[in-house]
């Protein structure tokens, strides 16, 4: 697993800030789940975060919380080199 939950939170804050968002969009427990599911891999973090944000918007929530994040869990597969890969 790459980095830790704080690294993932910092990465997402930077990505969101670059998109013009200054407020927190992920609860801390949802952030921890996202980090674990993506094994700290930025591409997988991006995919899971996008899916979670879409689900939260669909439910008219202003914050991605644990229940939203859990609904967005995708199956994880292993690449030939052993790294994790999320299903599209």
XYZ file of C-alpha atoms in Angstrom:
88
model
C 0.000 0.000 0.000
C 1.369 3.391 -0.983
C 1.447 6.215 1.537
C -1.159 6.531 4.256
C -4.634 7.983 4.713
C -3.195 11.456 5.316
C -1.359 11.288 1.986
C -4.586 10.307 0.238
C -6.480 13.148 1.935
C -3.788 15.637 0.914
C -3.831 14.331 -2.663
C -7.623 14.644 -2.916
C -7.619 18.116 -1.352
C -5.076 19.238 -3.949
C -7.072 17.717 -6.819
C -10.290 19.317 -5.566
C -8.590 22.686 -4.997
C -7.287 22.597 -8.584
C -10.894 22.008 -9.672
C -12.042 25.061 -7.671
C -13.370 23.323 -4.539
C -12.136 24.694 -1.221
C -14.288 22.698 1.231
C -14.051 19.150 2.526
C -16.145 16.711 0.506
C -15.098 13.438 2.187
C -15.680 12.396 5.798
C -12.544 11.051 7.469
C -13.859 7.474 7.673
C -14.835 7.564 3.986
C -11.344 8.853 3.175
C -9.764 5.962 5.086
C -11.942 3.461 3.219
C -11.058 5.083 -0.100
C -7.340 4.882 0.682
C -7.597 1.223 1.646
C -9.681 0.258 -1.394
C -7.265 2.018 -3.763
C -4.103 0.875 -1.952
C -2.940 4.475 -2.202
C -2.702 4.335 -6.013
C -3.610 7.761 -7.407
C -5.415 6.477 -10.481
C -7.605 4.210 -8.372
C -8.173 6.985 -5.810
C -9.365 9.222 -8.663
C -11.757 6.583 -9.977
C -13.232 5.727 -6.595
C -13.485 9.363 -5.503
C -15.276 10.310 -8.722
C -17.740 7.458 -8.307
C -18.343 8.400 -4.659
C -18.863 12.074 -5.538
C -21.368 11.142 -8.238
C -23.258 8.888 -5.836
C -23.316 11.610 -3.157
C -24.628 14.134 -5.700
C -27.268 11.666 -6.862
C -28.401 11.324 -3.243
C -28.220 15.127 -2.787
C -25.561 14.837 -0.075
C -22.930 17.527 0.425
C -20.421 15.157 2.004
C -19.232 11.701 0.970
C -19.754 9.622 4.061
C -19.053 5.997 4.822
C -22.414 4.711 3.516
C -21.934 6.434 0.143
C -18.338 5.234 -0.128
C -19.346 1.638 0.657
C -21.921 1.665 -2.169
C -19.172 2.630 -4.608
C -16.804 -0.241 -3.938
C -15.700 -1.846 -7.163
C -14.230 -5.299 -7.490
C -10.459 -5.281 -7.352
C -8.356 -7.427 -9.636
C -4.628 -8.116 -9.740
C -2.528 -7.112 -12.728
C 0.074 -9.544 -14.050
C 2.747 -7.594 -12.135
C 0.787 -8.127 -8.881
C -0.509 -4.565 -8.532
C -4.171 -4.008 -7.781
C -6.496 -2.813 -10.507
C -10.102 -1.724 -10.140
C -12.736 -2.921 -12.552
C -14.029 -0.218 -14.878
